[in-house]
mmCIF file of C-alpha atoms in Angstrom:
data_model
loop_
_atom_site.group_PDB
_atom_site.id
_atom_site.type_symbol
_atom_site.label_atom_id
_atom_site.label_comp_id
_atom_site.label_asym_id
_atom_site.label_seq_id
_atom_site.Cartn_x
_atom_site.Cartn_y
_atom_site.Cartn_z
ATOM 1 C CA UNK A 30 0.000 0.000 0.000
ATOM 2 C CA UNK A 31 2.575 2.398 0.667
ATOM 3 C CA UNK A 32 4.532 1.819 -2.480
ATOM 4 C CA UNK A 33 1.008 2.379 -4.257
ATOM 5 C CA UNK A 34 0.859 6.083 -2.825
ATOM 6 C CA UNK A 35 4.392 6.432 -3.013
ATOM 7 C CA UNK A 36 3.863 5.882 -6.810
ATOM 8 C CA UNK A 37 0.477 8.165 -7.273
ATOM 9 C CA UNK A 38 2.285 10.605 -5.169
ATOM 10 C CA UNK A 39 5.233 10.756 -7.743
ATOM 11 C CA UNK A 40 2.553 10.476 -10.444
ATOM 12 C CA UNK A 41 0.689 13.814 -8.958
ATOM 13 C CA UNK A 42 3.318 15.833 -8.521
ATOM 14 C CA UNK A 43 4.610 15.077 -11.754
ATOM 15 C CA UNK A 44 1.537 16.208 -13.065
ATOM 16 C CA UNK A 45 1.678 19.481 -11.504
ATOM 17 C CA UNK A 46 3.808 20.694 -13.555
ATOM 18 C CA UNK A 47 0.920 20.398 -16.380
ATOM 19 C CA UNK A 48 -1.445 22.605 -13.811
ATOM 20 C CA UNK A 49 -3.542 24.661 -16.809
ATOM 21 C CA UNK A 50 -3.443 28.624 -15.883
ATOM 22 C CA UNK A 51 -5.158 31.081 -13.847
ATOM 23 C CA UNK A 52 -8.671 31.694 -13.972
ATOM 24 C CA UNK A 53 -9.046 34.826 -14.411
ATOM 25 C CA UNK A 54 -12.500 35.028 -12.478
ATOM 26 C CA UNK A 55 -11.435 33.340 -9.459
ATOM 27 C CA UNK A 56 -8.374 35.279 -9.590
ATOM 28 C CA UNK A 57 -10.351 38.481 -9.496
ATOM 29 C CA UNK A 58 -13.097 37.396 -6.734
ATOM 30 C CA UNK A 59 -10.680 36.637 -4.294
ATOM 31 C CA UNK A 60 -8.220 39.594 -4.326
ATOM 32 C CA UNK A 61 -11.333 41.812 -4.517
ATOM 33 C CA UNK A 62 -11.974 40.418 -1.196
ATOM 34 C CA UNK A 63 -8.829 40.643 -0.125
ATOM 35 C CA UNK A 64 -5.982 42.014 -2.063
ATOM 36 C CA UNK A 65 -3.450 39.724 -0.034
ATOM 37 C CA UNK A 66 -4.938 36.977 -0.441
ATOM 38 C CA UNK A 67 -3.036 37.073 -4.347
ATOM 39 C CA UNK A 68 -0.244 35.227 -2.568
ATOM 40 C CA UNK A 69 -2.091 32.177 -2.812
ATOM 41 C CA UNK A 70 -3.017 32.938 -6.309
ATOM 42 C CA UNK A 71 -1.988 29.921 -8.655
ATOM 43 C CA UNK A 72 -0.642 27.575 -5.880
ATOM 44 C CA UNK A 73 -1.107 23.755 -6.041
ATOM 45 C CA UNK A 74 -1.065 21.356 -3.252
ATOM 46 C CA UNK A 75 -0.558 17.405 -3.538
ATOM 47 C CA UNK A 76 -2.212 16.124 0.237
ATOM 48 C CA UNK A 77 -3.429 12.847 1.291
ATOM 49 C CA UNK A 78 -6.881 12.869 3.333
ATOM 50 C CA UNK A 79 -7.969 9.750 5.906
ATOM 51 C CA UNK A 80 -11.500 8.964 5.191
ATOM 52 C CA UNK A 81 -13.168 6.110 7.660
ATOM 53 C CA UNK A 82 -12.933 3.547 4.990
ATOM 54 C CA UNK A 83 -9.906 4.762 2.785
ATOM 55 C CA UNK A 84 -7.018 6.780 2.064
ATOM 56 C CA UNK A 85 -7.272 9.399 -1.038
ATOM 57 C CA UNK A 86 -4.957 11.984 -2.495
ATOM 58 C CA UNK A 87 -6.175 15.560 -3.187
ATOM 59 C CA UNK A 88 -4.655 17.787 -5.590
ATOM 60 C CA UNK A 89 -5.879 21.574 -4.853
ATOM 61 C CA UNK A 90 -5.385 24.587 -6.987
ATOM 62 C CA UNK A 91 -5.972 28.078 -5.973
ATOM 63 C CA UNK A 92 -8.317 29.482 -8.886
ATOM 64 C CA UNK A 93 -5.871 27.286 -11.319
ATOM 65 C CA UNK A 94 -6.023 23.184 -12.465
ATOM 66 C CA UNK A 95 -3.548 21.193 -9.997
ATOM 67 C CA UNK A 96 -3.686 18.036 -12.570
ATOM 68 C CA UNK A 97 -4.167 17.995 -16.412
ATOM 69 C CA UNK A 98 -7.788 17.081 -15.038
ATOM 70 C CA UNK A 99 -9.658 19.588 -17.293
ATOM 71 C CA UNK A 100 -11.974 22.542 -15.698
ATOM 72 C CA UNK A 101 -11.330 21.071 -12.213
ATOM 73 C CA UNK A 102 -9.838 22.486 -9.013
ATOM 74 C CA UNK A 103 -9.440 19.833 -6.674
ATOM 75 C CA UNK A 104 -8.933 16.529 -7.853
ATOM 76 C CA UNK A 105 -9.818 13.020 -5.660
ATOM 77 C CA UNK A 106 -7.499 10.239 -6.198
ATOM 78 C CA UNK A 107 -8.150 6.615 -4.583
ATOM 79 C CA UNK A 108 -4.811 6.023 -3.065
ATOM 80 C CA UNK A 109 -5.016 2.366 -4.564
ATOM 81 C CA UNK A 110 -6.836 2.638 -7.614
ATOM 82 C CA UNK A 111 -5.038 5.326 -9.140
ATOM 83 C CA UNK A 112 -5.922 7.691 -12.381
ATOM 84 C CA UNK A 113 -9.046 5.488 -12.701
ATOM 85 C CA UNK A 114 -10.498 6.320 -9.410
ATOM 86 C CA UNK A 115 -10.068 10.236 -10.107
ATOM 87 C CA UNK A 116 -12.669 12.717 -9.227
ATOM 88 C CA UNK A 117 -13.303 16.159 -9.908
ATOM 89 C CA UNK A 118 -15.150 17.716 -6.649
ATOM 90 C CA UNK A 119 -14.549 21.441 -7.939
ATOM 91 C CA UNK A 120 -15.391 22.795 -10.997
ATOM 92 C CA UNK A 121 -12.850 25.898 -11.497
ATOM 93 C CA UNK A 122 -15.040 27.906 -13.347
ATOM 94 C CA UNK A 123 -17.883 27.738 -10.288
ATOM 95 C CA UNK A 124 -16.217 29.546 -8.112
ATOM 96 C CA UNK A 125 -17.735 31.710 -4.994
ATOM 97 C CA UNK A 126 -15.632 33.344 -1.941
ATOM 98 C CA UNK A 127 -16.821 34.835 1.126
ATOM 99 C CA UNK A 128 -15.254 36.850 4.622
ATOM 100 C CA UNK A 129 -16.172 36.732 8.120
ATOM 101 C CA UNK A 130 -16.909 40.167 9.477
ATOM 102 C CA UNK A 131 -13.887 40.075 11.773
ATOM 103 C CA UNK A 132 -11.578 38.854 9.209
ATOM 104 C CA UNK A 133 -10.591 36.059 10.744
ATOM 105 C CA UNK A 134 -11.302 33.500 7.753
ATOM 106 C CA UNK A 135 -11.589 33.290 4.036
ATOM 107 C CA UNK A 136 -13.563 30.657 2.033
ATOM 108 C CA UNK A 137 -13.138 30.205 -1.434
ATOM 109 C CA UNK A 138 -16.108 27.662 -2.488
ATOM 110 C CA UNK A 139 -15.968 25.403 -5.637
ATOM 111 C CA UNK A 140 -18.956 23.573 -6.989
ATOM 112 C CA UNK A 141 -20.155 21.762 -9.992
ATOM 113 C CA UNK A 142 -17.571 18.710 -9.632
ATOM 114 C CA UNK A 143 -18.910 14.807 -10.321
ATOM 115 C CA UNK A 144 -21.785 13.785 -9.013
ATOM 116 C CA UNK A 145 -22.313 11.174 -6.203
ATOM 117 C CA UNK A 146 -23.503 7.662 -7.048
ATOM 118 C CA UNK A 147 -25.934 7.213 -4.561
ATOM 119 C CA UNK A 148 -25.607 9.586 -0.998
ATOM 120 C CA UNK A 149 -26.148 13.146 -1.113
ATOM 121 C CA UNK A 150 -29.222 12.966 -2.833
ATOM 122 C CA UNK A 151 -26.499 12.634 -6.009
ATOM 123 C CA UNK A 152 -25.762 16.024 -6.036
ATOM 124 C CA UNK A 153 -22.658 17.637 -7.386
ATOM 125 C CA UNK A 154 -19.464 17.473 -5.058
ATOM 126 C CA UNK A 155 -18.622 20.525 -3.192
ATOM 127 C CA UNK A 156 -15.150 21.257 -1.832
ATOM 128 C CA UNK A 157 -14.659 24.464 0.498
ATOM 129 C CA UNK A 158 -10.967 25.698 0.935
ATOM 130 C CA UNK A 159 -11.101 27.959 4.310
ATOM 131 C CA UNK A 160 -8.185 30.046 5.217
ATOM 132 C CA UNK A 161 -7.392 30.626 8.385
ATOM 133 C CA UNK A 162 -5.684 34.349 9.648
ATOM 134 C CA UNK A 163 -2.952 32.988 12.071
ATOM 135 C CA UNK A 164 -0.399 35.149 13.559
ATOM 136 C CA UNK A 165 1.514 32.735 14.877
ATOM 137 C CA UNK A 166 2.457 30.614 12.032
ATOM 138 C CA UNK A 167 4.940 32.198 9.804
ATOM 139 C CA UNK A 168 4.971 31.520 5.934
ATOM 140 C CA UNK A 169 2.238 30.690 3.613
ATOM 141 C CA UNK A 170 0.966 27.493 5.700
ATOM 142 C CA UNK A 171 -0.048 24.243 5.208
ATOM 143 C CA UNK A 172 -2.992 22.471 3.528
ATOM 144 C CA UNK A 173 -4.885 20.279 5.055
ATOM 145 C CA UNK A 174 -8.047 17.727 4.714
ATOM 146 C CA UNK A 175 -10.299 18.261 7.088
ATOM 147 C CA UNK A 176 -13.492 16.097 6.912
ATOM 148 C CA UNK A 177 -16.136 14.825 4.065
ATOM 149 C CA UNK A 178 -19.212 16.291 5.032
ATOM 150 C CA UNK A 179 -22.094 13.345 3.663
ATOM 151 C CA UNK A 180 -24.693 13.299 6.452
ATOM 152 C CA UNK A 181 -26.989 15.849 5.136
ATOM 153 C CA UNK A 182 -28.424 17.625 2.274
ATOM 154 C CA UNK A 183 -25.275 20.187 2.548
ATOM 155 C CA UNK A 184 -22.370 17.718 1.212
ATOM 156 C CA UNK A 185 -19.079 18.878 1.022
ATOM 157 C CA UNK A 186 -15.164 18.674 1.470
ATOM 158 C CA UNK A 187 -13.441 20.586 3.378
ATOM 159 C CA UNK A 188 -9.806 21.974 3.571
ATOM 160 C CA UNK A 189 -8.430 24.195 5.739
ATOM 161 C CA UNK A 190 -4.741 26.586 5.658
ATOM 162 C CA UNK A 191 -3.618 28.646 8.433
ATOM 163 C CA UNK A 192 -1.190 31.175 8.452
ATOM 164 C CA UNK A 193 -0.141 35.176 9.244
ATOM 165 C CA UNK A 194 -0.542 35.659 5.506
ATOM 166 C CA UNK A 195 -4.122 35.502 5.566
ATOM 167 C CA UNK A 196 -4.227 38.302 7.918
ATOM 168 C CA UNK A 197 -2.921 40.580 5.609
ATOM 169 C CA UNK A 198 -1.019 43.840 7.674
ATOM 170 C CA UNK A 199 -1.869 44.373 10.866
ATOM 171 C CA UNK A 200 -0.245 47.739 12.660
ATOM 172 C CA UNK A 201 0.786 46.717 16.416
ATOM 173 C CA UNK A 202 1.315 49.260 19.183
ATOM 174 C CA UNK A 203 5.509 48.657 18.593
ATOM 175 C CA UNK A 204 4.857 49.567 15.074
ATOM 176 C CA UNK A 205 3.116 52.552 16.159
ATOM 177 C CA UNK A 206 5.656 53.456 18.102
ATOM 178 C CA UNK A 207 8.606 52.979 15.365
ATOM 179 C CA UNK A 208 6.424 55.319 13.143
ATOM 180 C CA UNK A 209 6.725 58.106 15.791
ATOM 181 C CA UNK A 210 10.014 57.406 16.388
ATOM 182 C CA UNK A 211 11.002 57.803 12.704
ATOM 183 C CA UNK A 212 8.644 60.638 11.945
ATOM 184 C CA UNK A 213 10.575 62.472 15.080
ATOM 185 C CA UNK A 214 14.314 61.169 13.128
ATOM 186 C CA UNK A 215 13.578 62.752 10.299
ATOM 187 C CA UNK A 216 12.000 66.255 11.885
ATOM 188 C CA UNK A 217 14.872 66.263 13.884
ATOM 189 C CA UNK A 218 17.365 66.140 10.854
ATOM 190 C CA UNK A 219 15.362 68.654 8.719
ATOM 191 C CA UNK A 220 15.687 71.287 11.977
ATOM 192 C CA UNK A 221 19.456 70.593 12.210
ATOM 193 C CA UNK A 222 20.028 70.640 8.448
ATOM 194 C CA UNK A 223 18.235 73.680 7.978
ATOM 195 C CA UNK A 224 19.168 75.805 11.339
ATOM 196 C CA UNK A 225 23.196 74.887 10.058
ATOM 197 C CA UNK A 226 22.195 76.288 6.953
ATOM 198 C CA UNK A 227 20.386 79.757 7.757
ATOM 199 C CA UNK A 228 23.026 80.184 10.364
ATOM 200 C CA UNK A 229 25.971 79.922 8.301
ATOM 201 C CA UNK A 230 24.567 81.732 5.277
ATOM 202 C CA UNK A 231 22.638 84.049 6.921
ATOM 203 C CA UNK A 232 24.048 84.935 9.823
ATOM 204 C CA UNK A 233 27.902 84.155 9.732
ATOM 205 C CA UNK A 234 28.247 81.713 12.581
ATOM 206 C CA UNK A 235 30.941 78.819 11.928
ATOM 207 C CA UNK A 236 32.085 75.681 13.421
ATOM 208 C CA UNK A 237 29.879 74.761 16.466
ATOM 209 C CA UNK A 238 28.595 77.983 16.472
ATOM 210 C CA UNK A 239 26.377 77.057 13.449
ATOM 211 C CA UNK A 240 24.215 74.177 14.972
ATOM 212 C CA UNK A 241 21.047 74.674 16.271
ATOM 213 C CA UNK A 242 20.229 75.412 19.419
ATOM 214 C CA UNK A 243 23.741 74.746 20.848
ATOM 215 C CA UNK A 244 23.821 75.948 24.216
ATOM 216 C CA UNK A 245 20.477 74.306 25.262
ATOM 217 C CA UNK A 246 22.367 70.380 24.238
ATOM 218 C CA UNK A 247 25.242 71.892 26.168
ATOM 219 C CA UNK A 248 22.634 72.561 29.387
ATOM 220 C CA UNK A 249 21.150 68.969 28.466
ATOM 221 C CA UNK A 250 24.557 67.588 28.341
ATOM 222 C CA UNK A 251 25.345 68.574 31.797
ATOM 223 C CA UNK A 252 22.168 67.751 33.111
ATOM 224 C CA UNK A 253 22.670 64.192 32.393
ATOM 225 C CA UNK A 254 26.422 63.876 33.567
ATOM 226 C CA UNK A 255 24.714 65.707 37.035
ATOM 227 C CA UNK A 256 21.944 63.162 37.028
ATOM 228 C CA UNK A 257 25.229 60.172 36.482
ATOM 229 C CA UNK A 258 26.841 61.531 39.335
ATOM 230 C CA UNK A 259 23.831 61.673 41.760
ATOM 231 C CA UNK A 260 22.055 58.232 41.082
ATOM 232 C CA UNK A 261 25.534 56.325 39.625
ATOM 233 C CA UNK A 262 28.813 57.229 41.829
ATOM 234 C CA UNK A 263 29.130 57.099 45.569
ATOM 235 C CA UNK A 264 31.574 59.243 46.683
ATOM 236 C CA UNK A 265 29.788 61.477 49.306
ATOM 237 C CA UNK A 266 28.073 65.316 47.657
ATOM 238 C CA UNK A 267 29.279 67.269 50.852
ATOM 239 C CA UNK A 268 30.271 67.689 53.881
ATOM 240 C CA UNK A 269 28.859 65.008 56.696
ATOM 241 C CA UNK A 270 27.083 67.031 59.367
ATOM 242 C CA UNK A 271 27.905 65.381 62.871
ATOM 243 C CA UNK A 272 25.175 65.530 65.842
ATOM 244 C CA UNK A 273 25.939 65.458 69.588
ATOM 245 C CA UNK A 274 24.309 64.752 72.520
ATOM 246 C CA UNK A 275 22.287 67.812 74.229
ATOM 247 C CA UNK A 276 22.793 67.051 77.588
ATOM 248 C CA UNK A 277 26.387 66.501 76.322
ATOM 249 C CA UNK A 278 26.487 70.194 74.914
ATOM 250 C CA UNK A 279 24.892 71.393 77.697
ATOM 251 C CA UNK A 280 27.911 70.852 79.993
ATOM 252 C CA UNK A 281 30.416 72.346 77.556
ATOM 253 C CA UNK A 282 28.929 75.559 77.671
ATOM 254 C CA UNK A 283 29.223 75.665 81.272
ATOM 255 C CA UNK A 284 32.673 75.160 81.501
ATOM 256 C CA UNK A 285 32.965 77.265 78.625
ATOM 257 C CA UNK A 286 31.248 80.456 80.543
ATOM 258 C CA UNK A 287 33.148 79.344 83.849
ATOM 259 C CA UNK A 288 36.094 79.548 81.552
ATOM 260 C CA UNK A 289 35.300 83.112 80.297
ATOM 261 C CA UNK A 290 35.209 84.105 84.454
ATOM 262 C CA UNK A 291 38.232 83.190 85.101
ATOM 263 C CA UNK A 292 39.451 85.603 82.372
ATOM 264 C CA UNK A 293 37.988 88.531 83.960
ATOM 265 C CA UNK A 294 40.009 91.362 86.324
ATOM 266 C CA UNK A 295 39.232 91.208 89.920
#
C-alpha cells in the first residue's frame, strides 16, 4: 500500500507541472476580497486525506487546475486505484468566496464537480478551501483535509490553511511606536540641516557655532552627567554634618562660661 501512494504521489506531482493557468475570475473574486490573499493565487497542493474507509490523495489549486484534469480544481485520487479512481469535486469555473466580518477567515467555495452515485441525494461534489488568519504561524501554511461532510443535504469537502498571511497587515502598538520614532528622526534632521544652513549663510556663525540650538544640548549635556553623578557614583556630595548629645552640649557651655570668668580682672 505504501509503495502504491508512493507511486500516485510521484505520479501527482509530476503532473503538476501540467497545472492549466489562472482563472481569471477566481483570480479576481478573491483579491477583490482581499488584495493579499493574491499570494495564494496559482498555488497547487498534492495532500493525502484519511476517510473512515480509505485513504485518497487531493490535488488543490488556488483558482488554477492542480492536474491535467480539465476545468477542475481539486482533484480526488483513490490512493489504490489510481488515475481510474479520479474525481473532480470542484469545478474551477464555479467559483464563490466569502469573509467573516472580523476577518478572521476566508472561504473560497468550488462547486459543480462529479456527481455522487448514490448519498447526497447525487448532487454535485462541493469542496470548500477555508483560510485561516494565524499570527503565529509564519509563511504561507499548510494544507490540510479536514473532513467529508455526507450526512446531510449540505455535502461537502473541506480543507483548511492557516497562516499570518491571511491576515494581511496588521499595525501593532511597537509599530506605532517605530512610526513616531522615525517621523521624530527625520524632523529632527530637517531642523538641524536647515538651522546649520540659515546660520551659516545668513548669519555668519561657523564651526559649532552654526548648529542649532547649541547651548540648550550643552545645558542637556550637563544635566545628564549631574543626574550620572547623583544616582551612579558614591563618593559622598558634601560635607557630613555630625550631631551630639544635648545634655552633652549642655555641659560644655558651662565650663565654657566658667572659663570666660576666670578671664575677667578682679
Amino acid at each position: 500500500m505504501k509503495a502504491t501512494f508512493a507511486a500516485v504521489s510521484l505520479l501527482f506531482l509530476a503532473a503538476q507541472c501540467l497545472a492549466g493557468t489562472v482563472d481569471k475570475n477566481c483570480s479576481a473574486r478573491l483579491t477583490k476580497l482581499d488584495s493579499h490573499m493574491s499570494a495564494y493565487i496559482g498555488k497547487t497542493y498534492t495532500l493525502r486525506g484519511q476517510h473512515t474507509d480509505k485513504d485518497y490523495l487531493y490535488d488543490v489549486g488556488i483558482c488554477v487546475e492542480p492536474t491535467t484534469m480539465p476545468g477542475c480544481a481539486v482533484v480526488q485520487t483513490d490512493t489504490l486505484k489510481g488515475n481510474s479512481s479520479a474525481y473532480c469535486i470542484g469545478n474551477l469555473t464555479r467559483s464563490q468566496v466569502a469573509r467573516s466580518s472580523d476577518g478572521v477567515w476566508i472561504e473560497l467555495t468550488y462547486s459543480g464537480g462529479s456527481k455522487y452515485n448514490s448519498h447526497c441525494g447525487k448532487m454535485a461534489r462541493t469542496a470548500r478551501i477555508v483560510f485561516l488568519c494565524d499570527p503565529n504561524i509564519a509563511g504561507m501554511g499548510r494544507l490540510s483535509f479536514l473532513e467529508e461532510n455526507n450526512q446531510d443535504d449540505l455535502c461537502y469537502y473541506l480543507f483548511s490553511v492557516a497562516s499570518r498571511a491571511v491576515c494581511g497587515y496588521t499595525v501593532s502598538i511597537g509599530d506605532v511606536f517605530l512610526i513616531i520614532f522615525a517621523i521624530a528622526v527625520v524632523l529632527w534632521m530637517l531642523v538641524m540641516v536647515g538651522g546649520c544652513v540659515y546660520k551659516r549663510f545668513f548669519m555668519g556663525a561657523k564651526g559649532w557655532e552654526q548648529v542649532p540650538a547649541l547651548r540648550y544640548y550643552k545645558e542637556f549635556g550637563n544635566l545628564e552627567a549631574d543626574g550620572c553623578d547623583l544616582i551612579c557614583r558614591s563618593r559622598p556630595l558634601g560635607k557630613v554634618v555630625e550631631y551630639r548629645d544635648p545634655s552633652f552640649g549642655a555641659d560644655t557651655d558651662e565650663e565654657e562660661e566658667d572659663k570666660d570668668d576666670n578671664l575677667l580682672p578682679m
